[in-house]
CSV table of C-alpha atoms and ligand atoms in Angstrom, one decimal:
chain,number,residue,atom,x,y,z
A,15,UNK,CA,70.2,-14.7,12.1
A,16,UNK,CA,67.5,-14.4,10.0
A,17,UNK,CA,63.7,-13.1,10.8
A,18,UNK,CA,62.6,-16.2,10.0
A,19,UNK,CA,63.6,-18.6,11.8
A,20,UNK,CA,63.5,-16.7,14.7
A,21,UNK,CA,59.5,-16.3,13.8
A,22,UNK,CA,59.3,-20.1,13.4
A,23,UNK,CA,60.4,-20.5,16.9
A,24,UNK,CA,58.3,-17.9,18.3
A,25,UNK,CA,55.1,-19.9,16.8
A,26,UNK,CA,56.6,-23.0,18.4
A,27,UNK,CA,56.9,-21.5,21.7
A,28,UNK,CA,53.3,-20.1,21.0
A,29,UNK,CA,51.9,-23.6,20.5
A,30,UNK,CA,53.6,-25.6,23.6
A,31,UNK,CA,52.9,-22.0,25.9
A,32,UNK,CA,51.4,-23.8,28.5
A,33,UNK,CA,53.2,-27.3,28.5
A,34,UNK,CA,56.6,-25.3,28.9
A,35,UNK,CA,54.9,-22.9,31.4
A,36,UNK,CA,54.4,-25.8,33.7
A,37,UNK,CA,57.5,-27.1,33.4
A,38,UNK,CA,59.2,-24.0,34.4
A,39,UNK,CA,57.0,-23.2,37.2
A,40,UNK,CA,57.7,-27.1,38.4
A,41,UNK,CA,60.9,-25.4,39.6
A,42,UNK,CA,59.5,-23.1,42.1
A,43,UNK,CA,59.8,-25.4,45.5
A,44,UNK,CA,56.6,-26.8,46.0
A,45,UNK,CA,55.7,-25.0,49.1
A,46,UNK,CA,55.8,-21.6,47.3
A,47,UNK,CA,54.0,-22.4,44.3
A,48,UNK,CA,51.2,-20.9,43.8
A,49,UNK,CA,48.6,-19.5,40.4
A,50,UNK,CA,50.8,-16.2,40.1
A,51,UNK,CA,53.5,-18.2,39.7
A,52,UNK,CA,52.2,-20.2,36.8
A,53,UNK,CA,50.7,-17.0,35.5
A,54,UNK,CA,54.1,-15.5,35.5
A,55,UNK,CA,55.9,-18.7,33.7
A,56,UNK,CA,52.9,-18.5,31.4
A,57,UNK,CA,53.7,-14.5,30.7
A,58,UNK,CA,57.2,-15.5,30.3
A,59,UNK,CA,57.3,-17.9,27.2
A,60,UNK,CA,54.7,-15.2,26.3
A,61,UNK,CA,57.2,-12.5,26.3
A,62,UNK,CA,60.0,-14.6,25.0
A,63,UNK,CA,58.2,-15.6,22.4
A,64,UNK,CA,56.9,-11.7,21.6
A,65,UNK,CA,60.8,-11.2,21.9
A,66,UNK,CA,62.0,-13.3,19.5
A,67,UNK,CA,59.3,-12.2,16.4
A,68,UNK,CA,60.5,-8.8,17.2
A,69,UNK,CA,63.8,-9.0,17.6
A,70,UNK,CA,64.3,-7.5,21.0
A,71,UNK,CA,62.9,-8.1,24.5
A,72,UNK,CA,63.3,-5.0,26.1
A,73,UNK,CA,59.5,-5.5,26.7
A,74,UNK,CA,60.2,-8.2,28.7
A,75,UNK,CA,62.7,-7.1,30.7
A,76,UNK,CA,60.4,-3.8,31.6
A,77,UNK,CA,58.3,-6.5,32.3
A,78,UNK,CA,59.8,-8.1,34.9
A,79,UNK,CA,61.0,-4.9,36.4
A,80,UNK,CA,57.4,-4.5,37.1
A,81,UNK,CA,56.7,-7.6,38.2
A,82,UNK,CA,59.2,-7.1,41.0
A,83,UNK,CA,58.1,-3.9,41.9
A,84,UNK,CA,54.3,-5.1,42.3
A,85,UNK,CA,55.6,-8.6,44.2
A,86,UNK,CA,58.7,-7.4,46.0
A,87,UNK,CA,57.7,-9.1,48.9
A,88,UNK,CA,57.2,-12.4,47.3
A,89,UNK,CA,60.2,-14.8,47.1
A,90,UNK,CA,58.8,-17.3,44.6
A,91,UNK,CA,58.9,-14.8,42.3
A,92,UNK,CA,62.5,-13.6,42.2
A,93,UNK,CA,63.2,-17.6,42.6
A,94,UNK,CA,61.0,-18.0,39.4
A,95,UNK,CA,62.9,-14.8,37.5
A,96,UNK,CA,66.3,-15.4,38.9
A,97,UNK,CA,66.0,-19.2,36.7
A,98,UNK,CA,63.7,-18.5,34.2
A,99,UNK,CA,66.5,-17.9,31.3
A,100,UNK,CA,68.4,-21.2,32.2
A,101,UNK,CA,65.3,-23.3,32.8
A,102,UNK,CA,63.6,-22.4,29.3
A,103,UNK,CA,66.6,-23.0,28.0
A,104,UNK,CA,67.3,-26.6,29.7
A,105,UNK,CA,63.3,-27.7,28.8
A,106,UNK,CA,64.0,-26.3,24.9
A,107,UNK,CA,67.7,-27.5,24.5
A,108,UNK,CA,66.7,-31.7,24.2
A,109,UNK,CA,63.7,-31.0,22.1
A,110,UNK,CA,65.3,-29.8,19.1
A,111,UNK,CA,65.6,-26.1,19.1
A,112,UNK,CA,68.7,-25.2,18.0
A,113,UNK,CA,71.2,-22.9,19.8
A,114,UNK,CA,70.6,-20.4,17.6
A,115,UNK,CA,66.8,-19.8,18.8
A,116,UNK,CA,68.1,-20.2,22.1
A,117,UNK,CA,70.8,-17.8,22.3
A,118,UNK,CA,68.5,-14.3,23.2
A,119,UNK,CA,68.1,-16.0,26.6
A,120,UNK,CA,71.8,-16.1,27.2
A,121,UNK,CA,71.6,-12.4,26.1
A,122,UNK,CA,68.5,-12.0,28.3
A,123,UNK,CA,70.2,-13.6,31.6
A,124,UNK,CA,72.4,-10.5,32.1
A,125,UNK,CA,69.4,-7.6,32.3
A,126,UNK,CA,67.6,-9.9,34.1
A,127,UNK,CA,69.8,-10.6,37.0
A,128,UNK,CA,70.2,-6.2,36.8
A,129,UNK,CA,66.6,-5.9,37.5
A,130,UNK,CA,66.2,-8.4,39.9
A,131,UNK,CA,69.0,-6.6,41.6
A,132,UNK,CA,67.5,-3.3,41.6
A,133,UNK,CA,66.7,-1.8,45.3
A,134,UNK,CA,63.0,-1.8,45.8
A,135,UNK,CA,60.7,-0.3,48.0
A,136,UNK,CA,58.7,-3.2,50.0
A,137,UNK,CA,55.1,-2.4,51.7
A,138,UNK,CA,56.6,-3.2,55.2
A,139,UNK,CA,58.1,-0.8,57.4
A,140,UNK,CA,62.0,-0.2,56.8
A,141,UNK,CA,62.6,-1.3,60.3
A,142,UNK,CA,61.1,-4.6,60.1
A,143,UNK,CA,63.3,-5.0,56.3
A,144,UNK,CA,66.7,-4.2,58.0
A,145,UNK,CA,66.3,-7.2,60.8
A,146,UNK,CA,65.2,-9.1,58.3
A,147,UNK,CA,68.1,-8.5,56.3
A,148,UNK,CA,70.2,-9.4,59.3
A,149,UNK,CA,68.4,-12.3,59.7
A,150,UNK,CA,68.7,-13.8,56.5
A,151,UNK,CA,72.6,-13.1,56.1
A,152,UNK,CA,73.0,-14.4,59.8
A,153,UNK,CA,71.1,-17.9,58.1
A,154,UNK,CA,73.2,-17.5,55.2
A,155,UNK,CA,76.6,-17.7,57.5
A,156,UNK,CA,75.2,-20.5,60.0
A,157,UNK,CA,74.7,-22.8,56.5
A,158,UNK,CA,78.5,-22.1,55.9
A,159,UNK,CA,79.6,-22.9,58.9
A,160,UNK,CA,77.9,-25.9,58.8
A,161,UNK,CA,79.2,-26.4,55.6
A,162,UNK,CA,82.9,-25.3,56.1
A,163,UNK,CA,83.8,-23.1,59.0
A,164,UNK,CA,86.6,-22.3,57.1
A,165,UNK,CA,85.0,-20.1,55.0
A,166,UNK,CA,82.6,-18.7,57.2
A,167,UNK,CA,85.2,-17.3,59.5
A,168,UNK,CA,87.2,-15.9,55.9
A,169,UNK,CA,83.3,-14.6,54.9
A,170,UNK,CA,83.7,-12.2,58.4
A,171,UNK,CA,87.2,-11.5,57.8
A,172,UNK,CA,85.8,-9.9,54.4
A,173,UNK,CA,83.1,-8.2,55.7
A,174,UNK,CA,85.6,-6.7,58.2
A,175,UNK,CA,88.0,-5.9,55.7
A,176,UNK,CA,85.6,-4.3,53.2
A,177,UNK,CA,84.0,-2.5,55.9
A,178,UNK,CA,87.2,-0.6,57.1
A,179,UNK,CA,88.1,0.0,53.1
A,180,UNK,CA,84.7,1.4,52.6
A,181,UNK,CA,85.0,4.0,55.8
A,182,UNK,CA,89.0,4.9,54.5
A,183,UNK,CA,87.3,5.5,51.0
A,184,UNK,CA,84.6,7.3,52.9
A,185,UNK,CA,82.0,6.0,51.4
A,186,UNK,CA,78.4,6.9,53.1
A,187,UNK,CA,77.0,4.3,56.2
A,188,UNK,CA,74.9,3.0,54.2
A,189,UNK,CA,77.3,1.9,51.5
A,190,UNK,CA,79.6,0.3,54.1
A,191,UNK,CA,77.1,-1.3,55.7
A,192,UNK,CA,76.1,-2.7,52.1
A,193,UNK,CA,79.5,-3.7,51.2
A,194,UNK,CA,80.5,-5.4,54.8
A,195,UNK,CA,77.1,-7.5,54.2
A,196,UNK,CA,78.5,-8.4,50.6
A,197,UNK,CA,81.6,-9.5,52.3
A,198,UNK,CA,79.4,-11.5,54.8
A,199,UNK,CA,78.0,-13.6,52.0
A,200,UNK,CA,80.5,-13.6,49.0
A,201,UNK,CA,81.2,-17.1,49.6
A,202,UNK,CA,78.0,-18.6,50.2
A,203,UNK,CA,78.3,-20.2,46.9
A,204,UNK,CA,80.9,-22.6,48.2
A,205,UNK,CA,77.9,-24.8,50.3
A,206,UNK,CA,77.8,-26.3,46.9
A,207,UNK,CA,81.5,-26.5,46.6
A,208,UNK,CA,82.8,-30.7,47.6
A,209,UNK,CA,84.4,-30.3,50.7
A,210,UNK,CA,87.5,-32.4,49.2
A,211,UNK,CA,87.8,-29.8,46.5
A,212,UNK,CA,87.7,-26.7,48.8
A,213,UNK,CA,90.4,-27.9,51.0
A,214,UNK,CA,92.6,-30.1,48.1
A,215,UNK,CA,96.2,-29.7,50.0
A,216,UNK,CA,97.4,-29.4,46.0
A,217,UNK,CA,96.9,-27.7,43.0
A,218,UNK,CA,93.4,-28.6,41.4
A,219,UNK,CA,93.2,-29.9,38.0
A,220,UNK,CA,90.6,-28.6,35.2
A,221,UNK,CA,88.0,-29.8,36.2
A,222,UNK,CA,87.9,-29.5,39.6
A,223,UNK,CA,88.7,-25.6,39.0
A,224,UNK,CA,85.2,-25.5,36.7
A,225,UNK,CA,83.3,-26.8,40.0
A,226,UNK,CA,85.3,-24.2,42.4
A,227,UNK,CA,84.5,-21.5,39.9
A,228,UNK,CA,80.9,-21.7,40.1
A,229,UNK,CA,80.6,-21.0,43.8
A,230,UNK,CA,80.3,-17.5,42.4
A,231,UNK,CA,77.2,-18.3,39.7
A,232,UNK,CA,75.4,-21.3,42.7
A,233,UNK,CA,76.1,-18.1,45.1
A,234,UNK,CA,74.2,-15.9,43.2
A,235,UNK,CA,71.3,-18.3,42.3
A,236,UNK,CA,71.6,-18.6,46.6
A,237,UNK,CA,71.1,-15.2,47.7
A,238,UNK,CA,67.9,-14.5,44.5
A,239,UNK,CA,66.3,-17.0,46.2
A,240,UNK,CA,65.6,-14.3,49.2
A,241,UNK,CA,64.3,-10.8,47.8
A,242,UNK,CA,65.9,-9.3,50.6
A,243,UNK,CA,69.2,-10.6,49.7
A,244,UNK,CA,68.9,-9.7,46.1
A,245,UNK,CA,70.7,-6.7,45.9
A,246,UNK,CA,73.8,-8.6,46.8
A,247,UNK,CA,73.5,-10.9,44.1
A,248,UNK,CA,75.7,-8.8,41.4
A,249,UNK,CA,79.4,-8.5,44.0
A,250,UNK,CA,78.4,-12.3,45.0
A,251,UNK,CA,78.6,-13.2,41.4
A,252,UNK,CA,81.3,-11.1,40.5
A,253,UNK,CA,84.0,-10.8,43.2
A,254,UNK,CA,86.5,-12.9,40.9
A,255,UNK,CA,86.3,-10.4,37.7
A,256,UNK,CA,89.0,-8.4,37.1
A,257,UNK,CA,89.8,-5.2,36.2
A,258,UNK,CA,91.6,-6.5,33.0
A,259,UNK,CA,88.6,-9.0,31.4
A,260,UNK,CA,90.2,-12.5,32.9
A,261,UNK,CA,88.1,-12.9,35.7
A,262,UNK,CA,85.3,-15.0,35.8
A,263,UNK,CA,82.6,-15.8,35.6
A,264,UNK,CA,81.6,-13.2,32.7
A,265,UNK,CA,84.9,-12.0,31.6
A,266,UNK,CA,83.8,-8.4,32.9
A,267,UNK,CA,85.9,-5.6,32.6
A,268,UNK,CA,86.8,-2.5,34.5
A,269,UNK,CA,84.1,-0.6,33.0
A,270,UNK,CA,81.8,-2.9,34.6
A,271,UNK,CA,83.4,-2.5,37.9
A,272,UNK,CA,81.7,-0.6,40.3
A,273,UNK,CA,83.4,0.2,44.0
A,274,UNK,CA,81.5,-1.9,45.6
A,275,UNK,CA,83.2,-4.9,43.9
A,276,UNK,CA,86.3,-3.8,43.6
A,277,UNK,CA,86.7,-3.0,47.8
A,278,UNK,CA,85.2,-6.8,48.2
A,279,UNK,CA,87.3,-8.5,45.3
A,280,UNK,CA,90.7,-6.5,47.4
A,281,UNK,CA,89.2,-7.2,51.0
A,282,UNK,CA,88.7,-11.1,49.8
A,283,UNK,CA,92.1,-11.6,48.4
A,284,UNK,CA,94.0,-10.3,50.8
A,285,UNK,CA,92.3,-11.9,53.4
A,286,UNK,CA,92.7,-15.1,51.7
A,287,UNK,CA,96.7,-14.5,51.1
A,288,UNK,CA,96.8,-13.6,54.7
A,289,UNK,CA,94.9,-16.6,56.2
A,290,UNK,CA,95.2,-20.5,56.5
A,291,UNK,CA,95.1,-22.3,53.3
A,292,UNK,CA,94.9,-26.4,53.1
A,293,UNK,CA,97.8,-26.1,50.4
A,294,UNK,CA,100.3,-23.3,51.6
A,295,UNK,CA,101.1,-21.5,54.8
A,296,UNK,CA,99.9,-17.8,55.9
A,297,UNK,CA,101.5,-15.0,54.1
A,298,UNK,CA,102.7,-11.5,55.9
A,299,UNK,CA,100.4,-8.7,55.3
A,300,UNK,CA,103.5,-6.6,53.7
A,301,UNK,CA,104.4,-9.5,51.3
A,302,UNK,CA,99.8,-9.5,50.7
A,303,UNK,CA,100.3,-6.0,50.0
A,304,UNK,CA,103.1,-6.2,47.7
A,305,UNK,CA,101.0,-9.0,46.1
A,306,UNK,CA,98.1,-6.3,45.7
A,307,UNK,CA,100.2,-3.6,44.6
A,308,UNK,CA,102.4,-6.0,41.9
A,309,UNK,CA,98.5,-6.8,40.5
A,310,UNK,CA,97.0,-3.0,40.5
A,311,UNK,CA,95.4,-2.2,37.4
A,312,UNK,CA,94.9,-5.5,36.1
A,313,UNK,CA,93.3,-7.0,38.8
A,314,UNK,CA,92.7,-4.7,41.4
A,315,UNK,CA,91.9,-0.9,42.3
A,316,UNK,CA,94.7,2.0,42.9
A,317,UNK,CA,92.7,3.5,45.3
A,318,UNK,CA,91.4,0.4,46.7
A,319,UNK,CA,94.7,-1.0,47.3
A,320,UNK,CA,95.6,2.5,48.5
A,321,UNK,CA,93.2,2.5,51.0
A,322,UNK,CA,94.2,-1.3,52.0
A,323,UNK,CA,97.7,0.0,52.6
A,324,UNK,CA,96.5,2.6,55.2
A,325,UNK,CA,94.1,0.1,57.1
A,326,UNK,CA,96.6,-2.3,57.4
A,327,UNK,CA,99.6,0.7,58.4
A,328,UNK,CA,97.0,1.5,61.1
A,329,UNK,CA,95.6,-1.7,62.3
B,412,LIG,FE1,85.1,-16.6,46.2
B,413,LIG,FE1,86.4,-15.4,49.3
């Protein structure tokens, strides 16, 4: 693309700064809207635009790093970062900006949901931030089992699962703590998910697979939504890649991969070969673990599936 178009749309931004301000922070839920917020959608068109007349945003994306570090505690905020990149793009996609001029925030959604995800020290006691953790995942699993207690009671199973992989990886407390809560909520996504889809007694078609995918992106936008939660947000998103690049939703590869994902993406699928399924019956944890083991390398972890193979021996 050439430098000058993308300067023309800079100027354009520019000009409409505060119209599309508004409009972005009109998504922020009315009860936690407040002047930072609109200060913040103002400083974001700012900094796309800024981006886009100098090629790169990597200002804006230390930016927003520091926004979260000074508003860590304040939830409209994440909400208002964790959509910014798809908003702008929905308010400038019917008024005549090409893709083209719209493709850095497609580039820009990636970084952003990394930063967002960052651990981050809050002002309030560590104590206090823990419960509340609790609290907010214990929310998260009441609205799936209001939604489908089918999945909640799969959602423990994971977080079971994940947490004895963790300990026969022996991985620190902390981290199986952190991956047993990523199990807890991996699914939340699928309170979006039609009930008639999620238990179909037959194979989907297409489109009904594109709406069953993206309890993985609506999960993700779920669990910004709480700053406490966010540092779930990456395994929610991604616990369908795989380690070959035909995952989805982004396609990642293994590179991408860290442990943490891979014991949740093992932990969920075995659990869901091994439980109830509206469309076939249970299958034997020897002929899940054969399933695991045909599947290492492109879709799952040696050592993860390793490690399932000893839980399972000893459970
Ligand atoms: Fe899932
Ligand atoms: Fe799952």
């Amino acid at each position: 693309m050439s430098i000058q178009p993308m300067f023309v749309v800079a100027k354009s931004l520019d000009d409409h700064r505060a119209e599309i301000a508004a409009a972005l922070a009109e998504h922020v839920p009315s009860d936690e809207r407040s002047l930072l917020v609109e200060l913040v959608a103002d400083a974001f068109v700012d900094g796309y635009a800024s981006g886009c007349r100098d090629g790169t945003h990597d200002d804006l994306i230390r930016w927003v790093d520091r926004m979260c570090d000074a508003h860590v505690d304040s939830p409209a905020i994440m909400t208002f970062f964790g959509n910014a990149c798809s908003l702008l793009d929905g308010y400038l996609a019917p008024r005549g900006y090409a893709g083209a001029f719209r493709a850095p925030l497609r580039a820009l959604e990636r970084p952003i949901r990394k930063v967002l995800a960052k651990p981050r020290q809050s002002s309030r006691p560590q104590q206090e931030r823990l419960d509340e953790t609790d609290a907010s995942i214990n929310a998260m699993l009441v609205r799936l089992d209001a939604a489908d207690p089918l999945t909640a009671e799969h959602s423990r199973a994971v977080a079971a699962w994940s947490s004895r992989l963790a300990r026969r990886l022996t991985l620190p407390e902390a981290e199986i703590t952190f991956v047993s809560r990523c199990g807890m909520i991996h699914d939340i996504g699928k309170v979006t998910t039609p009930v008639e889809i999620l238990h179909a007694p037959r194979k989907l078609s297409d489109e009904e697979w594109v709406v069953m995918r993206s309890h993985t992106t609506a999960g993700e936008r779920i669990v910004l939504e709480d700053p406490g939660l966010a540092r779930f947000a990456p395994i929610v998103r991604s616990h369908h890649e795989r380690l070959d690049g035909k995952g989805y939703p982004d396609r990642l590869r293994a590179e991408d991969l860290d442990l943490h994902t891979r014991i949740v993406t093992v932990a969920d699928c075995f659990n869901a070969m091994i439980g109830r399924r509206p469309y076939r019956p249970p299958m034997s944890p020897t002929h899940a673990l054969e399933q695991l083991d045909a599947n290492i390398g492109t879709q799952f972890d040696k050592d993860v599936v390793a490690a399932m193979h000893e839980v399972v021996s000893k459970a």
